[in-house]
Amino acid sequence: MFRPKLPAMPQPTGTVTPPAIVEPTAITPGTPAPPPVPVAPASVPSRPTIQLTPGTALALVGGGTAVVLVVGAVLVSMLLAVALTGASLAVCALVIRSLVATDAKRR
């Protein structure tokens, strides 16, 4: 019941052909390729320069400030959650230690 049933491997049928023999051939050197002709670099189209107007600069500063404030609020809230969890665990440990010590004194 617990022994695995292995599939039966069928025996090969028909004639088995021997592997083909590969004979090495002589290598003849070819003609060397001509050296590549240097090509003049293509002119790169100049990119338009970005000009910051006072409105876009103010928008960038406002967006950056918003991102910093949001990330800061998230990090502070995570730190507060960790601190509250640690404090509650400390209170639970004190209560359990007190209960164990009181129970040991009664005996």
PDB file of C-alpha atoms in Angstrom, residues 42-97:
ATOM      1  CA  ALA A  42      25.959  62.084 -37.224  1.00  0.00           C
ATOM      2  CA  SER A  43      24.916  65.457 -35.957  1.00  0.00           C
ATOM      3  CA  VAL A  44      22.851  65.051 -32.809  1.00  0.00           C
ATOM      4  CA  PRO A  45      19.707  67.155 -32.871  1.00  0.00           C
ATOM      5  CA  SER A  46      19.888  69.693 -30.116  1.00  0.00           C
ATOM      6  CA  ARG A  47      17.354  69.170 -27.353  1.00  0.00           C
ATOM      7  CA  PRO A  48      15.190  72.050 -26.331  1.00  0.00           C
ATOM      8  CA  THR A  49      16.335  73.633 -23.104  1.00  0.00           C
ATOM      9  CA  ILE A  50      13.892  73.603 -20.221  1.00  0.00           C
ATOM     10  CA  GLN A  51      13.099  77.037 -18.953  1.00  0.00           C
ATOM     11  CA  LEU A  52      11.713  77.359 -15.463  1.00  0.00           C
ATOM     12  CA  THR A  53       9.181  80.086 -15.056  1.00  0.00           C
ATOM     13  CA  PRO A  54       8.295  81.362 -11.601  1.00  0.00           C
ATOM     14  CA  GLY A  55       5.044  79.403 -11.749  1.00  0.00           C
ATOM     15  CA  THR A  56       6.691  76.054 -12.515  1.00  0.00           C
ATOM     16  CA  ALA A  57       9.399  76.658  -9.907  1.00  0.00           C
ATOM     17  CA  LEU A  58       6.714  77.360  -7.306  1.00  0.00           C
ATOM     18  CA  ALA A  59       4.851  74.190  -8.358  1.00  0.00           C
ATOM     19  CA  LEU A  60       8.031  72.097  -8.040  1.00  0.00           C
ATOM     20  CA  VAL A  61       8.776  73.513  -4.596  1.00  0.00           C
ATOM     21  CA  GLY A  62       5.186  72.943  -3.494  1.00  0.00           C
ATOM     22  CA  GLY A  63       5.185  69.366  -4.805  1.00  0.00           C
ATOM     23  CA  GLY A  64       8.490  68.575  -3.127  1.00  0.00           C
ATOM     24  CA  THR A  65       7.253  70.022   0.156  1.00  0.00           C
ATOM     25  CA  ALA A  66       4.066  67.946  -0.050  1.00  0.00           C
ATOM     26  CA  VAL A  67       6.051  64.768  -0.672  1.00  0.00           C
ATOM     27  CA  VAL A  68       8.370  65.465   2.265  1.00  0.00           C
ATOM     28  CA  LEU A  69       5.422  66.163   4.569  1.00  0.00           C
ATOM     29  CA  VAL A  70       3.548  63.018   3.538  1.00  0.00           C
ATOM     30  CA  VAL A  71       6.610  60.768   3.892  1.00  0.00           C
ATOM     31  CA  GLY A  72       7.421  62.366   7.245  1.00  0.00           C
ATOM     32  CA  ALA A  73       3.871  61.829   8.514  1.00  0.00           C
ATOM     33  CA  VAL A  74       3.965  58.176   7.464  1.00  0.00           C
ATOM     34  CA  LEU A  75       7.314  57.590   9.153  1.00  0.00           C
ATOM     35  CA  VAL A  76       6.230  59.331  12.359  1.00  0.00           C
ATOM     36  CA  SER A  77       3.018  57.323  12.489  1.00  0.00           C
ATOM     37  CA  MET A  78       4.953  54.076  12.034  1.00  0.00           C
ATOM     38  CA  LEU A  79       7.336  55.092  14.835  1.00  0.00           C
ATOM     39  CA  LEU A  80       4.386  55.917  17.066  1.00  0.00           C
ATOM     40  CA  ALA A  81       2.788  52.540  16.324  1.00  0.00           C
ATOM     41  CA  VAL A  82       6.003  50.743  17.270  1.00  0.00           C
ATOM     42  CA  ALA A  83       6.324  52.783  20.476  1.00  0.00           C
ATOM     43  CA  LEU A  84       2.715  52.076  21.494  1.00  0.00           C
ATOM     44  CA  THR A  85       3.143  48.376  20.794  1.00  0.00           C
ATOM     45  CA  GLY A  86       6.311  48.243  22.887  1.00  0.00           C
ATOM     46  CA  ALA A  87       4.669  50.105  25.765  1.00  0.00           C
ATOM     47  CA  SER A  88       1.635  47.840  25.765  1.00  0.00           C
ATOM     48  CA  LEU A  89       3.842  44.750  25.720  1.00  0.00           C
ATOM     49  CA  ALA A  90       5.814  46.122  28.660  1.00  0.00           C
ATOM     50  CA  VAL A  91       2.612  46.711  30.632  1.00  0.00           C
ATOM     51  CA  CYS A  92       1.393  43.188  29.821  1.00  0.00           C
ATOM     52  CA  ALA A  93       4.738  41.734  30.939  1.00  0.00           C
ATOM     53  CA  LEU A  94       4.546  43.631  34.244  1.00  0.00           C
ATOM     54  CA  VAL A  95       0.986  42.443  34.895  1.00  0.00           C
ATOM     55  CA  ILE A  96       1.856  38.829  34.126  1.00  0.00           C
ATOM     56  CA  ARG A  97       4.987  39.010  36.297  1.00  0.00           C
TER      57      ARG A  97
END
